[in-house]
CSV table of C-alpha atoms and ligand atoms in Angstrom, one decimal:
chain,number,residue,atom,x,y,z
A,1,UNK,CA,0.0,0.0,0.1
A,2,UNK,CA,2.8,2.4,0.9
A,3,UNK,CA,4.6,1.8,-2.3
A,4,UNK,CA,1.6,2.0,-4.1
A,5,UNK,CA,0.8,5.5,-2.8
A,6,UNK,CA,4.8,6.3,-3.4
A,7,UNK,CA,4.2,5.4,-7.0
A,8,UNK,CA,0.7,7.1,-7.5
A,9,UNK,CA,2.7,10.1,-6.1
A,10,UNK,CA,5.5,10.3,-8.5
A,11,UNK,CA,3.0,9.6,-11.6
A,12,UNK,CA,0.9,12.8,-10.1
A,13,UNK,CA,4.0,14.8,-9.2
A,14,UNK,CA,5.1,14.3,-12.9
A,15,UNK,CA,1.9,14.8,-14.6
A,16,UNK,CA,1.1,18.0,-12.4
A,17,UNK,CA,4.5,19.5,-13.1
A,18,UNK,CA,5.6,18.8,-16.9
A,19,UNK,CA,4.7,21.5,-19.0
A,20,UNK,CA,4.5,21.2,-22.8
A,21,UNK,CA,5.7,24.1,-24.6
A,22,UNK,CA,5.1,24.3,-28.5
A,23,UNK,CA,4.4,26.9,-30.9
A,24,UNK,CA,2.1,27.5,-34.1
A,25,UNK,CA,2.3,30.5,-36.3
A,26,UNK,CA,0.6,32.9,-34.0
A,27,UNK,CA,2.2,32.1,-30.6
A,28,UNK,CA,4.3,30.1,-28.1
A,29,UNK,CA,1.7,27.5,-26.4
A,30,UNK,CA,1.8,26.5,-23.0
A,31,UNK,CA,-0.1,23.2,-22.4
A,32,UNK,CA,-1.8,23.8,-25.6
A,33,UNK,CA,-2.8,27.5,-24.7
A,34,UNK,CA,-1.2,30.3,-27.1
A,35,UNK,CA,0.3,32.8,-24.9
A,36,UNK,CA,0.9,36.6,-25.1
A,37,UNK,CA,4.1,36.4,-23.0
A,38,UNK,CA,5.9,39.4,-21.4
A,39,UNK,CA,9.5,39.0,-20.5
A,40,UNK,CA,12.7,40.9,-19.2
A,41,UNK,CA,16.3,40.4,-19.0
A,42,UNK,CA,18.2,40.3,-15.7
A,43,UNK,CA,21.5,38.9,-16.1
A,44,UNK,CA,22.4,37.1,-12.9
A,45,UNK,CA,26.2,38.4,-12.8
A,46,UNK,CA,25.2,42.0,-12.8
A,47,UNK,CA,23.7,41.6,-9.2
A,48,UNK,CA,24.3,39.5,-6.2
A,49,UNK,CA,22.2,36.4,-5.2
A,50,UNK,CA,20.9,38.3,-2.1
A,51,UNK,CA,19.2,40.6,-4.8
A,52,UNK,CA,17.7,38.2,-7.1
A,53,UNK,CA,14.6,37.3,-5.3
A,54,UNK,CA,13.5,41.1,-5.0
A,55,UNK,CA,14.5,41.7,-8.6
A,56,UNK,CA,12.6,38.9,-9.9
A,57,UNK,CA,9.4,39.6,-7.6
A,58,UNK,CA,9.5,43.2,-8.9
A,59,UNK,CA,9.6,41.7,-12.5
A,60,UNK,CA,6.4,39.9,-11.5
A,61,UNK,CA,4.6,42.8,-9.8
A,62,UNK,CA,5.7,44.8,-13.2
A,63,UNK,CA,3.6,42.3,-15.1
A,64,UNK,CA,6.3,40.1,-16.4
A,65,UNK,CA,5.7,36.4,-17.1
A,66,UNK,CA,9.2,35.3,-17.8
A,67,UNK,CA,12.8,36.3,-16.9
A,68,UNK,CA,15.3,36.1,-20.0
A,69,UNK,CA,19.2,35.6,-19.4
A,70,UNK,CA,22.4,34.9,-21.0
A,71,UNK,CA,24.7,32.5,-19.9
A,72,UNK,CA,28.3,33.7,-19.6
A,73,UNK,CA,31.1,31.5,-21.0
A,74,UNK,CA,34.0,34.0,-20.4
A,75,UNK,CA,32.8,34.0,-16.6
A,76,UNK,CA,32.0,30.2,-16.2
A,77,UNK,CA,35.3,28.9,-17.8
A,78,UNK,CA,37.8,31.4,-17.2
A,79,UNK,CA,40.5,28.9,-17.5
A,80,UNK,CA,39.8,25.7,-19.9
A,81,UNK,CA,37.8,23.0,-18.0
A,82,UNK,CA,38.0,25.0,-14.7
A,83,UNK,CA,34.7,26.2,-14.1
A,84,UNK,CA,33.1,28.8,-11.7
A,85,UNK,CA,29.4,28.8,-10.5
A,86,UNK,CA,30.0,30.3,-7.2
A,87,UNK,CA,28.2,33.5,-5.9
A,88,UNK,CA,26.8,35.6,-8.7
A,89,UNK,CA,27.7,33.1,-11.1
A,90,UNK,CA,25.5,30.5,-9.6
A,91,UNK,CA,23.2,30.2,-12.4
A,92,UNK,CA,21.1,27.1,-10.9
A,93,UNK,CA,20.5,29.4,-8.0
A,94,UNK,CA,19.3,32.0,-10.1
A,95,UNK,CA,17.0,29.7,-12.3
A,96,UNK,CA,15.7,28.4,-9.1
A,97,UNK,CA,14.7,31.8,-7.9
A,98,UNK,CA,12.9,32.4,-11.1
A,99,UNK,CA,11.1,28.9,-10.4
A,100,UNK,CA,10.2,30.0,-6.8
A,101,UNK,CA,8.8,33.3,-7.9
A,102,UNK,CA,6.5,31.3,-10.2
A,103,UNK,CA,7.9,33.2,-13.4
A,104,UNK,CA,8.8,31.4,-16.8
A,105,UNK,CA,12.6,31.5,-17.9
A,106,UNK,CA,14.2,32.0,-21.1
A,107,UNK,CA,17.7,30.7,-21.2
A,108,UNK,CA,20.1,32.1,-23.8
A,109,UNK,CA,23.0,29.7,-23.9
A,110,UNK,CA,24.8,31.3,-26.9
A,111,UNK,CA,27.3,30.6,-25.8
A,112,UNK,CA,28.3,33.8,-27.7
A,113,UNK,CA,27.1,36.8,-26.0
A,114,UNK,CA,27.9,40.1,-27.7
A,115,UNK,CA,29.4,42.5,-25.1
A,116,UNK,CA,30.8,39.7,-23.1
A,117,UNK,CA,32.5,37.6,-25.9
A,118,UNK,CA,34.4,34.5,-25.3
A,119,UNK,CA,37.0,33.2,-22.7
A,120,UNK,CA,40.4,34.4,-23.6
A,121,UNK,CA,42.0,30.9,-23.5
A,122,UNK,CA,39.6,30.0,-26.5
A,123,UNK,CA,41.2,32.6,-28.7
A,124,UNK,CA,44.6,31.4,-28.0
A,125,UNK,CA,43.9,27.6,-29.2
A,126,UNK,CA,45.6,26.4,-32.0
A,127,UNK,CA,43.7,26.5,-35.4
A,128,UNK,CA,40.9,28.6,-33.8
A,129,UNK,CA,38.5,30.4,-36.0
A,130,UNK,CA,35.4,31.7,-33.8
A,131,UNK,CA,31.7,31.1,-35.0
A,132,UNK,CA,32.4,29.3,-38.1
A,133,UNK,CA,32.9,25.7,-39.4
A,134,UNK,CA,36.0,25.3,-37.7
A,135,UNK,CA,36.3,22.0,-35.6
A,136,UNK,CA,38.4,23.3,-32.6
A,137,UNK,CA,35.8,25.8,-32.3
A,138,UNK,CA,32.9,23.8,-32.7
A,139,UNK,CA,34.2,21.2,-30.0
A,140,UNK,CA,34.7,23.8,-27.4
A,141,UNK,CA,31.0,25.4,-28.1
A,142,UNK,CA,29.6,21.8,-27.9
A,143,UNK,CA,31.5,21.0,-24.9
A,144,UNK,CA,30.2,24.1,-22.9
A,145,UNK,CA,26.8,24.1,-24.3
A,146,UNK,CA,26.2,20.2,-23.4
A,147,UNK,CA,27.7,21.0,-19.9
A,148,UNK,CA,25.3,23.8,-19.4
A,149,UNK,CA,22.3,21.7,-20.7
A,150,UNK,CA,23.2,18.8,-18.6
A,151,UNK,CA,23.4,20.6,-15.3
A,152,UNK,CA,20.0,22.3,-15.9
A,153,UNK,CA,18.6,18.7,-16.8
A,154,UNK,CA,19.9,17.5,-13.7
A,155,UNK,CA,18.2,19.9,-11.5
A,156,UNK,CA,14.9,19.3,-13.8
A,157,UNK,CA,14.8,23.0,-14.7
A,158,UNK,CA,13.5,22.7,-18.2
A,159,UNK,CA,9.4,23.2,-18.5
A,160,UNK,CA,9.4,19.4,-19.9
A,161,UNK,CA,10.8,18.3,-16.7
A,162,UNK,CA,8.4,20.4,-14.5
A,163,UNK,CA,10.9,23.4,-14.4
A,164,UNK,CA,10.6,27.1,-15.5
A,165,UNK,CA,12.6,27.1,-18.6
A,166,UNK,CA,10.0,27.4,-21.7
A,167,UNK,CA,12.7,28.4,-24.4
A,168,UNK,CA,16.4,27.9,-25.0
A,169,UNK,CA,18.8,29.9,-27.4
A,170,UNK,CA,21.7,28.9,-29.7
A,171,UNK,CA,23.9,31.2,-30.7
A,172,UNK,CA,23.3,35.0,-30.6
A,173,UNK,CA,22.5,37.5,-33.4
A,174,UNK,CA,24.8,35.7,-35.9
A,175,UNK,CA,22.8,36.6,-38.8
A,176,UNK,CA,24.1,40.2,-38.7
A,177,UNK,CA,27.6,39.3,-39.2
A,178,UNK,CA,27.5,35.8,-41.2
A,179,UNK,CA,27.9,37.6,-44.3
A,180,UNK,CA,31.8,37.4,-44.5
A,181,UNK,CA,31.8,33.8,-43.3
A,182,UNK,CA,30.1,32.7,-46.9
A,183,UNK,CA,29.4,29.0,-47.1
A,184,UNK,CA,31.3,28.1,-43.9
A,185,UNK,CA,29.0,30.3,-42.1
A,186,UNK,CA,25.8,28.9,-43.4
A,187,UNK,CA,26.9,25.4,-42.7
A,188,UNK,CA,27.9,26.5,-39.3
A,189,UNK,CA,24.3,27.7,-38.5
A,190,UNK,CA,22.9,24.4,-39.6
A,191,UNK,CA,25.4,22.8,-37.4
A,192,UNK,CA,24.2,24.6,-34.2
A,193,UNK,CA,20.7,24.0,-35.0
A,194,UNK,CA,21.5,20.2,-35.3
A,195,UNK,CA,23.6,20.2,-32.2
A,196,UNK,CA,21.0,22.2,-30.3
A,197,UNK,CA,18.0,19.9,-31.1
A,198,UNK,CA,20.1,17.0,-30.5
A,199,UNK,CA,20.5,17.9,-26.8
A,200,UNK,CA,16.6,17.1,-26.4
A,201,UNK,CA,15.9,19.7,-23.9
A,202,UNK,CA,12.1,19.3,-24.6
A,203,UNK,CA,11.5,23.1,-25.2
A,204,UNK,CA,11.6,25.2,-28.4
A,205,UNK,CA,15.1,26.6,-29.2
A,206,UNK,CA,15.3,30.1,-30.5
A,207,UNK,CA,17.8,31.7,-32.9
A,208,UNK,CA,17.5,35.7,-32.8
A,209,UNK,CA,18.4,37.9,-35.8
A,210,UNK,CA,18.8,34.5,-37.8
A,211,UNK,CA,16.3,34.9,-40.8
A,212,UNK,CA,17.9,31.7,-42.2
A,213,UNK,CA,17.2,29.6,-39.2
A,214,UNK,CA,16.8,25.9,-39.9
A,215,UNK,CA,13.7,24.4,-38.8
A,216,UNK,CA,12.6,23.7,-36.0
A,217,UNK,CA,14.7,26.8,-34.7
A,218,UNK,CA,12.5,30.1,-34.1
A,219,UNK,CA,13.9,33.0,-35.5
A,220,UNK,CA,13.4,36.1,-33.5
A,221,UNK,CA,13.9,39.8,-33.6
A,222,UNK,CA,16.0,42.2,-31.5
A,223,UNK,CA,15.8,45.9,-32.0
A,224,UNK,CA,14.5,49.4,-30.9
A,225,UNK,CA,11.4,48.5,-33.3
A,226,UNK,CA,10.2,45.0,-34.5
A,227,UNK,CA,6.7,45.6,-36.0
A,228,UNK,CA,8.0,45.0,-39.5
A,229,UNK,CA,9.7,41.7,-38.6
A,230,UNK,CA,8.2,38.4,-40.3
A,231,UNK,CA,9.8,35.2,-39.2
A,232,UNK,CA,11.1,33.0,-42.0
A,233,UNK,CA,8.4,30.3,-41.5
A,234,UNK,CA,4.7,30.4,-41.3
A,235,UNK,CA,4.8,28.1,-38.3
A,236,UNK,CA,7.0,30.7,-36.2
A,237,UNK,CA,5.4,33.1,-34.1
A,238,UNK,CA,6.4,36.7,-34.3
A,239,UNK,CA,8.6,37.2,-31.3
A,240,UNK,CA,10.8,40.0,-29.9
A,241,UNK,CA,13.7,38.8,-27.9
A,242,UNK,CA,15.3,42.2,-27.2
A,243,UNK,CA,13.3,45.2,-27.0
A,244,UNK,CA,15.8,47.6,-26.2
A,245,UNK,CA,14.8,49.8,-23.2
A,246,UNK,CA,18.1,52.0,-23.6
A,247,UNK,CA,21.7,50.9,-24.2
A,248,UNK,CA,25.0,50.3,-22.4
A,249,UNK,CA,26.9,53.4,-21.4
A,250,UNK,CA,30.4,54.6,-22.7
A,251,UNK,CA,32.9,56.5,-20.8
A,252,UNK,CA,32.2,60.3,-21.5
A,253,UNK,CA,29.1,59.1,-23.2
A,254,UNK,CA,25.6,60.5,-22.1
A,255,UNK,CA,23.3,58.5,-20.0
A,256,UNK,CA,21.2,56.3,-22.4
A,257,UNK,CA,17.6,57.2,-22.6
A,258,UNK,CA,14.6,56.2,-24.5
A,259,UNK,CA,11.3,57.9,-23.9
A,260,UNK,CA,8.5,56.0,-22.7
A,261,UNK,CA,6.2,57.5,-25.5
A,262,UNK,CA,8.4,55.8,-28.0
A,263,UNK,CA,8.6,52.5,-26.5
A,264,UNK,CA,4.8,52.4,-25.7
A,265,UNK,CA,4.4,53.4,-29.5
A,266,UNK,CA,6.7,50.7,-30.5
A,267,UNK,CA,4.9,48.0,-28.6
A,268,UNK,CA,1.7,49.0,-29.5
A,269,UNK,CA,2.6,48.7,-33.2
A,270,UNK,CA,4.4,45.2,-32.6
A,271,UNK,CA,1.2,43.8,-31.0
A,272,UNK,CA,-1.1,45.3,-33.5
A,273,UNK,CA,1.1,43.6,-36.1
A,274,UNK,CA,0.7,40.0,-34.6
A,275,UNK,CA,3.6,40.0,-32.0
A,276,UNK,CA,2.9,37.7,-29.0
A,277,UNK,CA,6.3,37.7,-27.1
A,278,UNK,CA,8.2,40.6,-26.1
A,279,UNK,CA,11.4,40.8,-23.8
A,280,UNK,CA,12.4,44.2,-22.2
A,281,UNK,CA,16.3,44.1,-22.8
A,282,UNK,CA,16.8,44.9,-20.1
A,283,UNK,CA,14.3,44.7,-17.1
A,284,UNK,CA,17.4,45.3,-14.6
A,285,UNK,CA,20.6,46.1,-16.3
A,286,UNK,CA,23.0,46.1,-13.0
A,287,UNK,CA,26.5,46.5,-12.7
A,288,UNK,CA,29.6,45.1,-14.8
A,289,UNK,CA,31.6,44.1,-11.5
A,290,UNK,CA,35.3,43.9,-11.2
A,291,UNK,CA,37.1,43.9,-14.4
A,292,UNK,CA,33.9,42.5,-16.5
A,293,UNK,CA,32.8,45.8,-18.1
A,294,UNK,CA,34.5,45.1,-21.5
A,295,UNK,CA,35.7,47.5,-24.3
A,296,UNK,CA,36.4,49.6,-25.6
A,297,UNK,CA,35.3,52.1,-22.5
A,298,UNK,CA,32.3,50.7,-21.2
A,299,UNK,CA,31.5,51.8,-17.7
A,300,UNK,CA,30.7,49.6,-14.6
A,301,UNK,CA,27.1,50.8,-14.7
A,302,UNK,CA,25.0,48.5,-16.9
A,303,UNK,CA,21.7,50.4,-16.0
A,304,UNK,CA,20.6,50.4,-19.6
A,305,UNK,CA,17.8,53.0,-18.8
A,306,UNK,CA,16.0,49.8,-17.7
A,307,UNK,CA,12.7,49.9,-15.1
A,308,UNK,CA,14.7,48.9,-12.1
A,309,UNK,CA,17.9,50.7,-11.3
A,310,UNK,CA,21.2,49.4,-10.9
A,311,UNK,CA,20.6,48.9,-7.1
A,312,UNK,CA,17.2,47.4,-7.9
A,313,UNK,CA,14.8,50.1,-7.3
A,314,UNK,CA,11.9,51.1,-9.2
A,315,UNK,CA,12.6,54.0,-11.1
A,316,UNK,CA,10.3,57.3,-10.7
B,401,NAG,C1,34.4,18.4,-22.6
B,401,NAG,O1,35.7,18.1,-22.7
B,401,NAG,C2,36.3,17.3,-21.6
B,401,NAG,C3,37.8,16.9,-22.1
B,401,NAG,O2,38.5,18.1,-22.3
B,401,NAG,C4,35.7,15.8,-21.3
B,401,NAG,O3,36.1,15.1,-20.3
B,401,NAG,C5,34.2,16.1,-21.0
B,401,NAG,O4,33.4,15.1,-20.9
B,401,NAG,C6,33.6,17.0,-21.9
B,401,NAG,N1,32.2,17.5,-21.8
B,401,NAG,C7,31.0,17.1,-22.5
B,401,NAG,C8,29.6,17.8,-21.7
B,401,NAG,O5,31.1,17.0,-23.6
B,402,NAG,C1,9.2,47.4,-25.2
B,402,NAG,O1,9.6,48.0,-23.9
B,402,NAG,C2,8.8,49.1,-23.6
B,402,NAG,C3,9.5,49.6,-22.3
B,402,NAG,O2,10.8,49.6,-22.3
B,402,NAG,C4,7.3,48.7,-23.4
B,402,NAG,O3,6.7,49.8,-22.9
B,402,NAG,C5,6.8,48.1,-24.6
B,402,NAG,O4,5.5,47.7,-24.1
B,402,NAG,C6,7.8,46.9,-24.9
B,402,NAG,N1,7.2,46.3,-26.1
B,402,NAG,C7,6.5,45.2,-26.3
B,402,NAG,C8,6.0,44.7,-27.6
B,402,NAG,O5,6.0,44.7,-25.1
């Protein structure tokens, strides 16, 4: 009897928790329902773990359904095969905090992120050419991506396992720079798609700014305006993965500012023209701690004119 109850319990827990995330041409569907999703970016290394519950809660109060973050390869693997997931790099803790607040997660593994780039050791490997059909590069990218996916799966954090993550991202705005790579770039993006798909995460993969994204990858738009964006497949919903609330700041530059009127207009037009997923980039920009600001001449503040200021307070 006890064991029967145990089995029943497991079955019920699994049934209750696993979430089916899919899509049609109109929207992302969650357990079969089309959803209009509002998301906001918060990058875990740009605040402290003590701040995370409050930042995420404020996002929820602000009407967000989901929190979107990159995974920062340069920070997690500063030396080849020596990893750091401590303190503000504790990705799993961050994802569990999202789960605790009852929000969804969008995990942009990349592992290329535009401002943060790559670990330095990667550059120094023999025969290395970044982000193209190059064995040395592809092996390292696959190794890191697989490790992140395995870590997240182990903690059952994908929606398919009952966790919060409804979407994952491979590569990052590659379409913007792929021209000069020619055929090698085109086959690289196909390889990325196959590699990601084979990791079997059970939720859709997105490729932002990639208008030749191979199916079933979902291509999405990043920008100040995305109302004119049309996905490359009739079965891909119209999604805005980076709605830029502002910009990063350079030394001596003025504070980035985008008026509320302009964003409100861009939003209304996006939804009017069929948009169904929007992500504020950023919701909380935070701080480039230590020497992570990057260059040339980026400030330690990554405020981004986001709704929450560097300290996590609502802006007036
Ligand atoms: C990454 O490469 C190392 C060898 O450098 C290997 O031991 C490890 O299993 C690889 N990890 C994955 C997830 O492929
Ligand atoms: C884009 O972000 C702005 C705030 O920065 C917001 O007002 C607007 O609604 C967002 N766009 C969409 C499509 O949600």
